[in-house]
Amino acid sequence: MWLLLKGGRVIDPANGIDEVRDIAIGDGAISYQLSAVNLQDADVVDCSGLVVAPGLIDMHVHLREPGGEHKETIESGAAAAAAGGFTTIVAMPNTSPAPDNRAVVEFVLNRGRAAGINVLPCGAMTKGMGGTDMAELGDMADAGACAVSDDAHPIQNSLIMRRVMEYASMLGLPALVHCEDKTLVADGVMNEGICSTILGLRGMPGAAEVSMVERNILLGELAGCHVHIQHVSCAGSVEAVRKAKARGAKVTAETGPQYWSLTEESLSDYDTNFKMNPPLRTQADVEAVRAGLADGTIDVIATDHAPHSLEDKEVELPAAAFGIVGLETSLALGITKLVGEGVLTLPELVDKMAAAPAKALGLDRGTLTEGAVADLVIIDPEAEWTVCASEFKSKGRNTPFEGWKLGGKVVATIAGGRVAFGELSVQISECGVAGARA
Amino acid sequence: MNKLDRKDILGLQDMSQSEIQLILDTAMSMKEILARPVKKVPALKGKTICTLFYEPSTRTRTSFELAAKALSADVSSIAMAASSVVKGETLKDTLLTLEAMGIDAYIIRHGAGGAPHYASKVAKGSIINAGDGMHEHPSQGLLDMLTMVDAKGSLKGLTVTIVGDILHSRVARSNIWGLTKMGAEVRIAGPKTLLPADVEKLPVKVFTNVDAAIEGADVVNVLRIQLERMNSGFFPSVREYASMFGIDKERLRRAKPDVTVMHPGPMNRGVEITPEVADGEFAVITDQVTNGVAVRMALLYLLLGGGTNVAAA
C-alpha cells in the first residue's frame, strides 16, 4: 500500500527543489515513480496549500535519560520532537551516567528505536565529561555514536581537546563544541553588560564564548577535525566562524530560536525561563546571528532543547537551572521570525533545519531524494497558533515563548514511513504507513 | 498623595520622584515620633511583619524590627542559613508557610539578586527588599537621602561621590537611582575591577581616580570594601587599596569645605576610611543609623497603614 501526498509545495533543499508536485511513500521510502499500478490502491492525502519538507533534524537535544527521567525521557523527548516536525534528533551526553562508553550509547540507541523517530546518541569526549581522560571514542563510534561532545562541561585544557579532536577526526566524527571559558564565566548567570549591572546579577561576558570559539576552531585546524560550533549567541562568534570559513577551515555552526528572537532585556523581571547558557545577549548580537544565518555563516538551526522540572525553575534566578525547551516551537519561530521578517526564505529555513544538519553529521537523511528514507514533515505555513507550555508533549514546561502567537504549524510528521505525529486526512491502511501515533 | 500605591518596595529604580519625596517627608514625621519620650504609636496595631534574612545582618534587621515595634506592629524574625537555598526548604515554600500564618509584610534580605521580586509573585503580603545580592537596598538608599536632606536641606543640585566596591554594591545602585531621580549628580569611583560592566550607561560620572571624583563634592559616601575580594584578585593588597582609594583627611580637602561623609557600615577603619574621618566633624555615620529607623517606619506605614496623620495618631 502506498501513500500519495498530492499537490503540496515540495521543498527539498538538498536537491534544489521547491515546486508543487506529488510525492509518494512506499516501503518506508520516498518515490516519485507514480505509476498507475502502485498508486491504484494508494491512500491519497490532499496537501494543497501545505508544505512537504524533509523531516527536520535537531542535532542538539537534551533527553535527560538516563538519570533525569523526571525532566524528560527518550520517549517523551521523541514525542516532542515529532510534534515539532523532527524525525532525527541527536541526544546530548549530559546524562547520568554519561554516554562515555559503549553500554550507555547502546542504551540510548535501544530506547530510541522504540520512540518512533531516529534518536542518535552523541558520545562524551572525556570520561564522565570530566575534561581530563579521553572516553572510548572508537568503541562508541562503532556502537553508533554520531558525534562527540562534552556538552556544557567543555574541555578547558587545550591539549586534551586537541587529542580528542585528533581521535574524532580519525573516526570521522564531528566534534560538537559548547564554547565557554569557564574561568571567565565564573558564577555568571546572564550576559554581562548594562542589564546584569542594573539587575545586580553576575555576568557571563561574550568574550568567554568567542575566545573558546576561536580556540576550538584553531585546534580543529591543528587536528584536522570537523568542528561544529554549538549555539552561537554573540556577534564575535559569528565573526570568528565567518573568518574561519573564509580561510577554508572545516567548521560548521548552529544557533537556536532564542538567539534570533530574544535579548538580555527579557530578564528584567528575573523570570527563570529566560535563564540559559549561553545567555541571551544584546540586540546587536541578535542582528549578528540573523546576519550569520542569512549569509550562510551559521549552517544549522538546533534548539538546545533543555527540559527542566518545575522545581529547578521555581526558585531565585541565580539558583535556577540553565536552559529552555525548544523542540515544539523551533520551526514556528523560524517561520515567524526568520521567514516572516525576511532573514531567510522558507527553503533556506528547511535547509538549515534538515539538509544542513544531515550534512554536518554525515547522515543520508534530510532530503526527499528518490529512494531516501521516508522522513517527512507536512507543514501548514499559514496556520497561526499560540504557544501553551501545558500542551507540550515534552515534560519540560520551561519555555520563554509562552503566550507567543506564531505562524506555521506541523500538520504531520512521518518518520521512516510511519506517522510519528499528527493525523492525515485519510484512513491510514496497514502496510505503507502503519501505526498512527498522534 | 499620602499612601504608596504599591504592594512592594523592591527597589528605587522603579520608584517615582513623588513616591521618594513622600517617603522622605513621612520619615521626617517619624523622626519626630522617635524623639518623643514614648517612642510608640498605634498606627500598625494588629499588623504582622516578618523579617526573613538569608544573609547575616545586624543593623538593617534591628532597624526594621524597631521601626515595626514603634508602629505597634507584631514582628517575628527568621534568620535562614544561606545554604537552605540549596538543600532545605525553598523560598517559595517558606513564604507560603508564613503566608498561611497571616503575615502582612515580609522584610527580605537575600544573596540572590531578584529574590524579593520572585517573593512578590509568590506572596500576597507586601515585600520590602532589605538587600538582594548586588541589586538594590532601597531602604539604605532612602536613609542615605534622608541624611543628605538633613545635612544639606535639599538633594537637588548636590554632587554626591560614591567611593569603593561599586560592582558588588546594592547600596551604590539604590543611591544612584534615588539620587538621580531627586536631581543630584552622582559620581562613582573605585578600582576598574570593582566597577560593573557598562557602568558608563548608568546616569553617573565614572572615575577611577578618587581625588578627581571628590573634587568639589557635597557628599562623599564611602562603601565597605570586603576583604575577601582581595583573595579573588579584585585588588592586590589592603595597603595599596587604602592608599589609592581610602578616604583620609588629606583627600577630603578636595571636597567642598562643608562636605558630608557617609558610610553604610560596617566599616573597615583604616582601609576604606581612616578613623580621623569616620569620627571627624564631617561624618554623619551614626545619623544614618538613626534615620534608618525613621525611613523604615515610613515604608511600613505607607505600605500597610497610611491615610491618617501618623504623628497625630
Tab-separated table of N, CA, C and O in Angstrom, chain B residues 63-149:
chain	number	residue	atom	x	y	z
B	63	SER	N	17.008	47.530	62.778
B	63	SER	CA	16.365	48.780	62.397
B	63	SER	C	14.919	48.545	61.950
B	63	SER	O	14.002	49.260	62.372
B	64	PHE	N	14.714	47.530	61.131
B	64	PHE	CA	13.347	47.202	60.692
B	64	PHE	C	12.490	46.750	61.884
B	64	PHE	O	11.316	47.109	61.985
B	65	GLU	N	13.092	45.954	62.763
B	65	GLU	CA	12.322	45.467	63.918
B	65	GLU	C	11.891	46.634	64.814
B	65	GLU	O	10.734	46.704	65.249
B	66	LEU	N	12.829	47.546	65.078
B	66	LEU	CA	12.494	48.697	65.920
B	66	LEU	C	11.440	49.568	65.247
B	66	LEU	O	10.529	50.083	65.903
B	67	ALA	N	11.575	49.709	63.925
B	67	ALA	CA	10.599	50.515	63.181
B	67	ALA	C	9.204	49.912	63.306
B	67	ALA	O	8.226	50.612	63.587
B	68	ALA	N	9.117	48.599	63.137
B	68	ALA	CA	7.820	47.927	63.213
B	68	ALA	C	7.236	48.053	64.621
B	68	ALA	O	6.037	48.310	64.791
B	69	LYS	N	8.100	47.890	65.629
B	69	LYS	CA	7.615	47.963	67.013
B	69	LYS	C	7.161	49.367	67.381
B	69	LYS	O	6.187	49.550	68.108
B	70	ALA	N	7.867	50.377	66.859
B	70	ALA	CA	7.473	51.762	67.139
B	70	ALA	C	6.099	52.067	66.557
B	70	ALA	O	5.407	52.969	67.008
B	71	LEU	N	5.693	51.311	65.560
B	71	LEU	CA	4.370	51.496	64.955
B	71	LEU	C	3.363	50.486	65.517
B	71	LEU	O	2.264	50.330	64.999
B	72	SER	N	3.797	49.744	66.559
B	72	SER	CA	2.934	48.783	67.260
B	72	SER	C	2.570	47.550	66.444
B	72	SER	O	1.582	46.877	66.739
B	73	ALA	N	3.343	47.267	65.406
B	73	ALA	CA	3.106	46.017	64.668
B	73	ALA	C	3.733	44.863	65.438
B	73	ALA	O	4.633	45.062	66.258
B	74	ASP	N	3.240	43.666	65.187
B	74	ASP	CA	3.879	42.476	65.754
B	74	ASP	C	4.937	41.990	64.774
B	74	ASP	O	4.703	41.944	63.572
B	75	VAL	N	6.097	41.642	65.331
B	75	VAL	CA	7.221	41.286	64.467
B	75	VAL	C	7.742	39.908	64.823
B	75	VAL	O	7.924	39.591	65.993
B	76	SER	N	7.957	39.098	63.822
B	76	SER	CA	8.731	37.887	64.076
B	76	SER	C	9.905	37.876	63.112
B	76	SER	O	9.809	38.382	61.987
B	77	SER	N	11.008	37.334	63.586
B	77	SER	CA	12.233	37.393	62.800
B	77	SER	C	12.738	35.996	62.525
B	77	SER	O	12.816	35.165	63.414
B	78	ILE	N	13.055	35.763	61.285
B	78	ILE	CA	13.572	34.453	60.897
B	78	ILE	C	14.915	34.660	60.222
B	78	ILE	O	15.032	35.428	59.264
B	79	ALA	N	15.928	33.988	60.736
B	79	ALA	CA	17.236	34.022	60.088
B	79	ALA	C	17.459	32.670	59.435
B	79	ALA	O	17.420	31.636	60.098
B	80	MET	N	17.633	32.674	58.150
B	80	MET	CA	17.809	31.424	57.421
B	80	MET	C	19.279	31.271	57.056
B	80	MET	O	19.918	32.238	56.663
B	81	ALA	N	19.759	30.055	57.108
B	81	ALA	CA	21.103	29.804	56.605
B	81	ALA	C	21.062	29.900	55.089
B	81	ALA	O	20.118	29.457	54.459
B	82	ALA	N	22.076	30.508	54.548
B	82	ALA	CA	22.100	30.683	53.094
B	82	ALA	C	22.028	29.336	52.378
B	82	ALA	O	21.488	29.219	51.299
B	83	SER	N	22.557	28.316	53.036
B	83	SER	CA	22.612	27.011	52.397
B	83	SER	C	21.229	26.403	52.189
B	83	SER	O	21.057	25.506	51.384
B	84	SER	N	20.242	26.913	52.907
B	84	SER	CA	18.906	26.337	52.773
B	84	SER	C	18.348	26.554	51.379
B	84	SER	O	17.428	25.882	50.958
B	85	VAL	N	18.928	27.534	50.659
B	85	VAL	CA	18.515	27.740	49.274
B	85	VAL	C	18.769	26.466	48.479
B	85	VAL	O	17.997	26.079	47.623
B	86	VAL	N	19.880	25.819	48.804
B	86	VAL	CA	20.274	24.656	48.039
B	86	VAL	C	19.613	23.394	48.565
B	86	VAL	O	19.012	22.630	47.822
B	87	LYS	N	19.691	23.173	49.878
B	87	LYS	CA	19.239	21.865	50.348
B	87	LYS	C	17.950	21.862	51.147
B	87	LYS	O	17.307	20.833	51.253
B	88	GLY	N	17.577	23.007	51.685
B	88	GLY	CA	16.423	22.962	52.558
B	88	GLY	C	15.152	23.383	51.855
B	88	GLY	O	14.959	23.126	50.682
B	89	GLU	N	14.309	24.047	52.601
B	89	GLU	CA	13.039	24.497	52.067
B	89	GLU	C	13.267	25.609	51.044
B	89	GLU	O	14.130	26.457	51.237
B	90	THR	N	12.494	25.608	49.997
B	90	THR	CA	12.635	26.677	49.011
B	90	THR	C	12.044	27.971	49.554
B	90	THR	O	11.213	27.965	50.466
B	91	LEU	N	12.476	29.073	48.965
B	91	LEU	CA	11.926	30.378	49.330
B	91	LEU	C	10.406	30.368	49.145
B	91	LEU	O	9.654	30.893	49.954
B	92	LYS	N	9.975	29.721	48.080
B	92	LYS	CA	8.536	29.635	47.795
B	92	LYS	C	7.783	28.986	48.949
B	92	LYS	O	6.781	29.520	49.435
B	93	ASP	N	8.308	27.834	49.414
B	93	ASP	CA	7.599	27.128	50.488
B	93	ASP	C	7.649	27.892	51.797
B	93	ASP	O	6.686	27.900	52.561
B	94	THR	N	8.792	28.537	52.064
B	94	THR	CA	8.892	29.341	53.282
B	94	THR	C	7.832	30.447	53.265
B	94	THR	O	7.136	30.680	54.253
B	95	LEU	N	7.707	31.102	52.128
B	95	LEU	CA	6.738	32.198	52.024
B	95	LEU	C	5.304	31.689	52.126
B	95	LEU	O	4.475	32.301	52.805
B	96	LEU	N	5.027	30.568	51.483
B	96	LEU	CA	3.666	30.030	51.546
B	96	LEU	C	3.310	29.620	52.972
B	96	LEU	O	2.177	29.781	53.421
B	97	THR	N	4.326	29.104	53.695
B	97	THR	CA	4.114	28.722	55.090
B	97	THR	C	3.793	29.946	55.938
B	97	THR	O	2.836	29.958	56.723
B	98	LEU	N	4.602	31.004	55.757
B	98	LEU	CA	4.387	32.225	56.537
B	98	LEU	C	3.059	32.876	56.156
B	98	LEU	O	2.342	33.398	57.009
B	99	GLU	N	2.755	32.821	54.868
B	99	GLU	CA	1.500	33.390	54.384
B	99	GLU	C	0.307	32.761	55.099
B	99	GLU	O	-0.647	33.431	55.479
B	100	ALA	N	0.428	31.440	55.306
B	100	ALA	CA	-0.658	30.716	55.968
B	100	ALA	C	-0.814	31.157	57.418
B	100	ALA	O	-1.833	30.902	58.048
B	101	MET	N	0.229	31.804	57.968
B	101	MET	CA	0.136	32.313	59.333
B	101	MET	C	-0.347	33.761	59.349
B	101	MET	O	-0.405	34.387	60.398
B	102	GLY	N	-0.630	34.305	58.181
B	102	GLY	CA	-1.232	35.631	58.124
B	102	GLY	C	-0.269	36.793	58.222
B	102	GLY	O	-0.559	37.816	58.849
B	103	ILE	N	0.893	36.671	57.613
B	103	ILE	CA	1.852	37.779	57.621
B	103	ILE	C	1.389	38.870	56.648
B	103	ILE	O	0.977	38.583	55.527
B	104	ASP	N	1.457	40.127	57.108
B	104	ASP	CA	1.046	41.237	56.242
B	104	ASP	C	2.185	41.761	55.395
B	104	ASP	O	1.974	42.258	54.294
B	105	ALA	N	3.410	41.707	55.945
B	105	ALA	CA	4.551	42.215	55.175
B	105	ALA	C	5.798	41.419	55.512
B	105	ALA	O	5.989	40.990	56.656
B	106	TYR	N	6.601	41.213	54.508
B	106	TYR	CA	7.855	40.474	54.666
B	106	TYR	C	9.023	41.411	54.368
B	106	TYR	O	9.015	42.108	53.349
B	107	ILE	N	9.992	41.410	55.262
B	107	ILE	CA	11.220	42.163	55.014
B	107	ILE	C	12.260	41.121	54.611
B	107	ILE	O	12.627	40.269	55.423
B	108	ILE	N	12.707	41.158	53.373
B	108	ILE	CA	13.559	40.068	52.881
B	108	ILE	C	14.949	40.550	52.533
B	108	ILE	O	15.120	41.534	51.789
B	109	ARG	N	15.932	39.858	53.088
B	109	ARG	CA	17.307	40.032	52.615
B	109	ARG	C	17.752	38.695	52.046
B	109	ARG	O	17.550	37.643	52.669
B	110	HIS	N	18.371	38.747	50.882
B	110	HIS	CA	18.723	37.504	50.204
B	110	HIS	C	19.976	37.720	49.364
B	110	HIS	O	20.175	38.806	48.819
B	111	GLY	N	20.791	36.712	49.264
B	111	GLY	CA	22.021	36.816	48.478
B	111	GLY	C	21.799	36.846	46.981
B	111	GLY	O	22.692	37.221	46.220
B	112	ALA	N	20.611	36.452	46.556
B	112	ALA	CA	20.338	36.382	45.114
B	112	ALA	C	19.629	37.638	44.648
B	112	ALA	O	18.556	37.979	45.161
B	113	GLY	N	20.195	38.318	43.675
B	113	GLY	CA	19.512	39.447	43.066
B	113	GLY	C	18.167	38.981	42.545
B	113	GLY	O	18.078	37.941	41.901
B	114	GLY	N	17.103	39.745	42.820
B	114	GLY	CA	15.786	39.394	42.302
B	114	GLY	C	14.980	38.477	43.201
B	114	GLY	O	13.813	38.212	42.907
B	115	ALA	N	15.568	37.993	44.299
B	115	ALA	CA	14.808	37.106	45.192
B	115	ALA	C	13.531	37.793	45.707
B	115	ALA	O	12.469	37.164	45.751
B	116	PRO	N	13.580	39.082	46.088
B	116	PRO	CA	12.341	39.736	46.529
B	116	PRO	C	11.301	39.847	45.413
B	116	PRO	O	10.103	39.819	45.681
B	117	HIS	N	11.760	39.983	44.154
B	117	HIS	CA	10.825	40.038	43.024
B	117	HIS	C	10.105	38.707	42.890
B	117	HIS	O	8.910	38.642	42.650
B	118	TYR	N	10.901	37.649	43.040
B	118	TYR	CA	10.313	36.313	42.996
B	118	TYR	C	9.312	36.158	44.139
B	118	TYR	O	8.187	35.683	43.948
B	119	ALA	N	9.731	36.607	45.335
B	119	ALA	CA	8.860	36.505	46.510
B	119	ALA	C	7.553	37.266	46.284
B	119	ALA	O	6.483	36.823	46.693
B	120	SER	N	7.638	38.400	45.619
B	120	SER	CA	6.442	39.222	45.420
B	120	SER	C	5.421	38.520	44.531
B	120	SER	O	4.238	38.821	44.588
B	121	LYS	N	5.909	37.588	43.705
B	121	LYS	CA	4.970	36.847	42.867
B	121	LYS	C	4.348	35.680	43.630
B	121	LYS	O	3.269	35.215	43.282
B	122	VAL	N	5.051	35.217	44.656
B	122	VAL	CA	4.563	34.074	45.425
B	122	VAL	C	3.621	34.535	46.541
B	122	VAL	O	2.564	33.951	46.756
B	123	ALA	N	4.023	35.609	47.235
B	123	ALA	CA	3.301	36.010	48.444
B	123	ALA	C	2.282	37.104	48.148
B	123	ALA	O	2.515	37.972	47.313
B	124	LYS	N	1.156	37.052	48.872
B	124	LYS	CA	0.151	38.101	48.714
B	124	LYS	C	0.503	39.320	49.565
B	124	LYS	O	0.126	40.437	49.257
B	125	GLY	N	1.226	39.081	50.673
B	125	GLY	CA	1.627	40.189	51.536
B	125	GLY	C	2.652	41.078	50.856
B	125	GLY	O	3.216	40.730	49.816
B	126	SER	N	2.887	42.252	51.491
B	126	SER	CA	3.866	43.178	50.922
B	126	SER	C	5.281	42.660	51.113
B	126	SER	O	5.585	42.018	52.121
B	127	ILE	N	6.128	42.951	50.155
B	127	ILE	CA	7.536	42.590	50.251
B	127	ILE	C	8.354	43.875	50.322
B	127	ILE	O	8.182	44.771	49.482
B	128	ILE	N	9.221	43.963	51.316
B	128	ILE	CA	10.191	45.055	51.328
B	128	ILE	C	11.567	44.432	51.153
B	128	ILE	O	11.977	43.553	51.917
B	129	ASN	N	12.260	44.887	50.134
B	129	ASN	CA	13.607	44.389	49.863
B	129	ASN	C	14.577	45.022	50.857
B	129	ASN	O	14.780	46.229	50.866
B	130	ALA	N	15.200	44.190	51.665
B	130	ALA	CA	16.191	44.677	52.626
B	130	ALA	C	17.603	44.368	52.125
B	130	ALA	O	18.542	44.245	52.903
B	131	GLY	N	17.734	44.255	50.804
B	131	GLY	CA	19.038	43.972	50.200
B	131	GLY	C	19.005	42.647	49.481
B	131	GLY	O	18.836	41.609	50.113
B	132	ASP	N	19.135	42.691	48.141
B	132	ASP	CA	19.145	41.440	47.375
B	132	ASP	C	20.401	41.377	46.516
B	132	ASP	O	20.548	42.098	45.537
B	133	GLY	N	21.295	40.529	46.910
B	133	GLY	CA	22.523	40.315	46.142
B	133	GLY	C	23.222	41.629	45.848
B	133	GLY	O	23.459	42.437	46.743
B	134	MET	N	23.528	41.827	44.585
B	134	MET	CA	24.204	43.051	44.160
B	134	MET	C	23.207	44.015	43.533
B	134	MET	O	23.583	44.937	42.840
B	135	HIS	N	21.916	43.778	43.776
B	135	HIS	CA	20.896	44.528	43.040
B	135	HIS	C	20.522	45.852	43.699
B	135	HIS	O	20.975	46.894	43.281
B	136	GLU	N	19.721	45.789	44.765
B	136	GLU	CA	19.295	47.038	45.396
B	136	GLU	C	19.145	46.861	46.908
B	136	GLU	O	18.982	45.753	47.418
B	137	HIS	N	19.198	47.979	47.594
B	137	HIS	CA	18.958	48.042	49.033
B	137	HIS	C	18.197	49.353	49.237
B	137	HIS	O	18.761	50.346	49.678
B	138	PRO	N	16.905	49.336	48.857
B	138	PRO	CA	16.183	50.614	48.774
B	138	PRO	C	16.087	51.374	50.087
B	138	PRO	O	16.190	52.606	50.082
B	139	SER	N	15.899	50.666	51.226
B	139	SER	CA	15.760	51.427	52.475
B	139	SER	C	17.079	52.109	52.838
B	139	SER	O	17.093	53.203	53.414
B	140	GLN	N	18.208	51.506	52.455
B	140	GLN	CA	19.501	52.157	52.690
B	140	GLN	C	19.633	53.395	51.795
B	140	GLN	O	20.070	54.452	52.242
B	141	GLY	N	19.222	53.262	50.545
B	141	GLY	CA	19.271	54.412	49.647
B	141	GLY	C	18.423	55.559	50.189
B	141	GLY	O	18.833	56.726	50.168
B	142	LEU	N	17.251	55.219	50.723
B	142	LEU	CA	16.347	56.242	51.249
B	142	LEU	C	16.910	56.887	52.515
B	142	LEU	O	16.830	58.101	52.692
B	143	LEU	N	17.506	56.070	53.393
B	143	LEU	CA	18.037	56.659	54.624
B	143	LEU	C	19.262	57.506	54.304
B	143	LEU	O	19.514	58.524	54.967
B	144	ASP	N	20.016	57.126	53.302
B	144	ASP	CA	21.138	57.963	52.877
B	144	ASP	C	20.625	59.306	52.368
B	144	ASP	O	21.169	60.362	52.694
B	145	MET	N	19.552	59.254	51.584
B	145	MET	CA	18.997	60.508	51.057
B	145	MET	C	18.422	61.374	52.174
B	145	MET	O	18.601	62.591	52.178
B	146	LEU	N	17.752	60.721	53.140
B	146	LEU	CA	17.202	61.490	54.263
B	146	LEU	C	18.331	62.187	55.032
B	146	LEU	O	18.211	63.355	55.430
B	147	THR	N	19.434	61.478	55.192
B	147	THR	CA	20.574	62.045	55.917
B	147	THR	C	21.176	63.222	55.137
B	147	THR	O	21.597	64.222	55.726
B	148	MET	N	21.193	63.111	53.820
B	148	MET	CA	21.696	64.220	52.989
B	148	MET	C	20.763	65.419	53.070
B	148	MET	O	21.218	66.562	53.103
B	149	VAL	N	19.451	65.149	53.107
B	149	VAL	CA	18.493	66.252	53.242
B	149	VAL	C	18.718	66.957	54.574
B	149	VAL	O	18.740	68.192	54.656
